[in-house]
């Protein structure tokens, strides 16, 4: 049984069937001539883009845990630019090179955040605090460096572009449930607005 997002809607299907269902939206957008798209792992991201950017849900492609797979399909369907909009607890894994984000595949969220935070700040106490945190929402409460989240969003962007060998431009928007938007890469908002107004 697979549950997509946190809607409480149970969708029983195999992994391959779920992946096939996710690609349908991408194919539809490609058929309409779109070259840019917004990807979100689940309902949190979809709700965030609708609320913050007034983006029609029809223009948001859900990826579930298969972010790498969906980036590859975007290349296959000749998309040029993708904006990844997601909760920090999901997209954090991409900064560690994990593109199948189900916790049973890999769950090193604290380790990835702590390592990059220490590399950026050399803050030993911050490193230890992040390692001991129970959730990424809790981590957000302990990170006060003004530029860290933008730095981290850029790391995710670079790892995603490397994953598809530079065949997509990838922009990133990170948010938390409590604090809203944490960071975005330099062209993310411009690209989202162009998709919003692309009729």
Coordinates of C-alpha atoms in Angstrom, one line a residue, residues 15-198:
X15 CA 5.7 0.9 -7.2
X16 CA 5.8 0.6 -10.9
X17 CA 2.1 1.5 -11.2
X18 CA 2.6 4.5 -9.0
X19 CA 5.5 5.7 -11.1
X20 CA 3.5 5.2 -14.3
X21 CA 0.6 7.3 -12.8
X22 CA 3.0 10.1 -11.9
X23 CA 4.4 10.3 -15.4
X24 CA 0.9 10.8 -16.9
X25 CA 0.8 14.5 -15.8
X26 CA 4.2 15.1 -17.2
X27 CA 3.2 13.6 -20.6
X28 CA 0.0 15.8 -20.5
X29 CA 2.1 19.0 -20.0
X30 CA 4.5 18.0 -22.7
X31 CA 1.6 17.3 -25.1
X32 CA 0.4 20.9 -24.4
X33 CA 3.8 22.2 -25.4
X34 CA 5.1 23.1 -21.9
X35 CA 8.9 23.1 -21.6
X36 CA 9.0 24.1 -17.9
X37 CA 7.3 22.5 -14.9
X38 CA 7.0 22.5 -11.1
X39 CA 7.8 19.3 -9.3
X40 CA 6.7 18.6 -5.7
X41 CA 7.1 15.4 -3.8
X42 CA 3.5 15.6 -2.3
X43 CA 0.5 17.4 -1.2
X44 CA 2.4 19.8 1.1
X45 CA 4.3 21.2 -1.8
X46 CA 1.3 21.4 -4.0
X47 CA -0.6 23.3 -1.3
X48 CA 2.3 25.6 -0.7
X49 CA 2.6 26.6 -4.4
X50 CA -1.1 27.2 -4.7
X51 CA -1.1 29.3 -1.5
X52 CA 2.1 31.3 -2.1
X53 CA 2.1 31.6 -5.9
X54 CA -1.6 31.1 -6.8
X55 CA -0.5 28.3 -9.1
X56 CA -3.1 26.0 -10.5
X57 CA -2.6 22.5 -9.3
X58 CA -2.9 21.3 -12.9
X59 CA 0.6 22.7 -13.5
X60 CA 2.2 20.9 -10.6
X61 CA 3.7 17.5 -11.1
X62 CA 3.7 15.2 -8.1
X63 CA 6.8 13.1 -7.8
X64 CA 6.2 11.1 -4.6
X65 CA 9.5 9.6 -3.5
X66 CA 10.7 9.1 -7.1
X67 CA 12.3 12.5 -7.6
X68 CA 15.3 11.1 -9.6
X69 CA 13.0 9.0 -11.8
X70 CA 10.8 12.0 -12.5
X71 CA 13.8 14.2 -13.4
X72 CA 14.9 11.6 -15.9
X73 CA 11.4 11.5 -17.4
X74 CA 11.4 15.3 -17.7
X75 CA 14.6 15.0 -19.8
X76 CA 13.0 12.2 -21.8
X77 CA 10.0 14.4 -22.5
X78 CA 12.2 17.4 -23.5
X79 CA 11.5 19.7 -20.6
X80 CA 14.1 22.4 -20.1
X81 CA 13.5 23.8 -16.7
X82 CA 12.1 22.3 -13.5
X83 CA 11.4 24.0 -10.1
X84 CA 11.5 21.6 -7.2
X85 CA 9.2 22.9 -4.5
X86 CA 9.3 20.8 -1.3
X87 CA 9.4 20.5 2.4
X88 CA 12.9 20.6 3.9
X89 CA 12.3 17.1 5.3
X90 CA 12.0 15.6 1.9
X91 CA 14.4 17.7 -0.3
X92 CA 17.2 17.5 2.3
X93 CA 18.0 14.1 1.0
X94 CA 18.8 15.4 -2.5
X95 CA 21.7 17.3 -1.0
X96 CA 23.2 14.0 0.0
X97 CA 22.7 12.5 -3.5
X98 CA 19.6 10.5 -2.5
X99 CA 17.0 10.7 -5.2
X100 CA 14.7 7.9 -4.1
X101 CA 13.5 9.6 -0.9
X102 CA 11.5 6.9 0.9
X103 CA 12.8 6.4 4.4
X104 CA 13.2 2.7 3.8
X105 CA 15.7 3.4 1.0
X106 CA 17.7 6.1 2.8
X107 CA 17.0 8.3 5.8
X108 CA 20.1 10.4 6.7
X109 CA 18.3 13.8 7.0
X110 CA 20.1 14.8 10.2
X111 CA 23.5 13.7 9.0
X112 CA 23.2 15.5 5.7
X113 CA 22.0 18.7 7.3
X114 CA 24.5 18.6 10.1
X115 CA 27.4 17.9 7.8
X116 CA 26.6 20.8 5.4
X117 CA 25.8 23.1 8.3
X118 CA 29.1 22.4 9.9
X119 CA 31.0 22.8 6.6
X120 CA 29.3 26.2 6.1
X121 CA 29.5 27.6 9.7
X122 CA 32.1 25.5 11.6
X123 CA 29.6 25.6 14.4
X124 CA 30.3 22.5 16.6
X125 CA 27.4 23.1 18.9
X126 CA 25.0 23.6 16.0
X127 CA 26.3 20.3 14.4
X128 CA 25.5 18.4 17.7
X129 CA 22.1 20.0 18.0
X130 CA 21.1 19.1 14.5
X131 CA 22.3 15.5 15.0
X132 CA 20.1 15.2 18.1
X133 CA 17.0 16.7 16.6
X134 CA 13.9 14.5 16.1
X135 CA 12.5 16.2 13.0
X136 CA 13.6 18.6 10.3
X137 CA 11.1 21.1 11.6
X138 CA 13.0 21.0 14.9
X139 CA 16.2 21.6 13.0
X140 CA 14.8 24.7 11.4
X141 CA 14.3 26.2 14.9
X142 CA 18.0 25.8 15.7
X143 CA 19.5 27.2 12.5
X144 CA 19.9 31.0 12.8
X145 CA 22.6 31.7 10.2
X146 CA 21.0 34.1 7.8
X147 CA 22.4 32.6 4.6
X148 CA 22.5 28.9 5.3
X149 CA 19.2 27.9 3.7
X150 CA 19.9 29.7 0.5
X151 CA 23.3 27.9 0.4
X152 CA 21.6 24.6 1.1
X153 CA 19.0 25.2 -1.7
X154 CA 21.8 25.8 -4.1
X155 CA 23.4 22.5 -3.1
X156 CA 20.2 20.7 -3.9
X157 CA 20.0 22.5 -7.2
X158 CA 23.5 21.4 -8.1
X159 CA 23.0 17.8 -7.1
X160 CA 19.8 17.6 -9.1
X161 CA 21.4 19.1 -12.2
X162 CA 24.3 16.7 -11.8
X163 CA 21.9 13.8 -11.5
X164 CA 20.6 14.5 -15.1
X165 CA 24.1 15.4 -16.4
X166 CA 23.1 19.0 -16.9
X167 CA 20.2 18.3 -19.3
X168 CA 17.8 20.3 -17.1
X169 CA 18.0 23.6 -15.3
X170 CA 16.7 22.9 -11.8
X171 CA 15.6 25.6 -9.4
X172 CA 14.6 24.9 -5.8
X173 CA 12.2 26.3 -3.2
X174 CA 12.5 25.0 0.3
X175 CA 9.8 25.5 3.0
X176 CA 8.8 24.3 6.4
X177 CA 5.3 23.9 7.8
X178 CA 5.9 26.3 10.7
X179 CA 8.1 28.9 9.0
X180 CA 7.0 28.9 5.5
X181 CA 9.5 29.6 2.7
X182 CA 13.1 29.0 4.0
X183 CA 15.0 29.6 0.8
X184 CA 15.0 29.6 -3.0
X185 CA 17.6 29.6 -5.7
X186 CA 18.2 32.7 -7.7
X187 CA 15.8 32.0 -10.6
X188 CA 13.2 29.9 -8.9
X189 CA 10.5 32.6 -8.3
X190 CA 10.9 34.1 -11.8
X191 CA 10.5 30.7 -13.3
X192 CA 7.4 29.9 -11.1
X193 CA 5.8 33.2 -12.1
X194 CA 6.4 32.5 -15.8
X195 CA 4.7 29.1 -15.4
X196 CA 1.8 30.7 -13.5
X197 CA 1.2 33.1 -16.3
X198 CA 1.8 30.6 -19.1

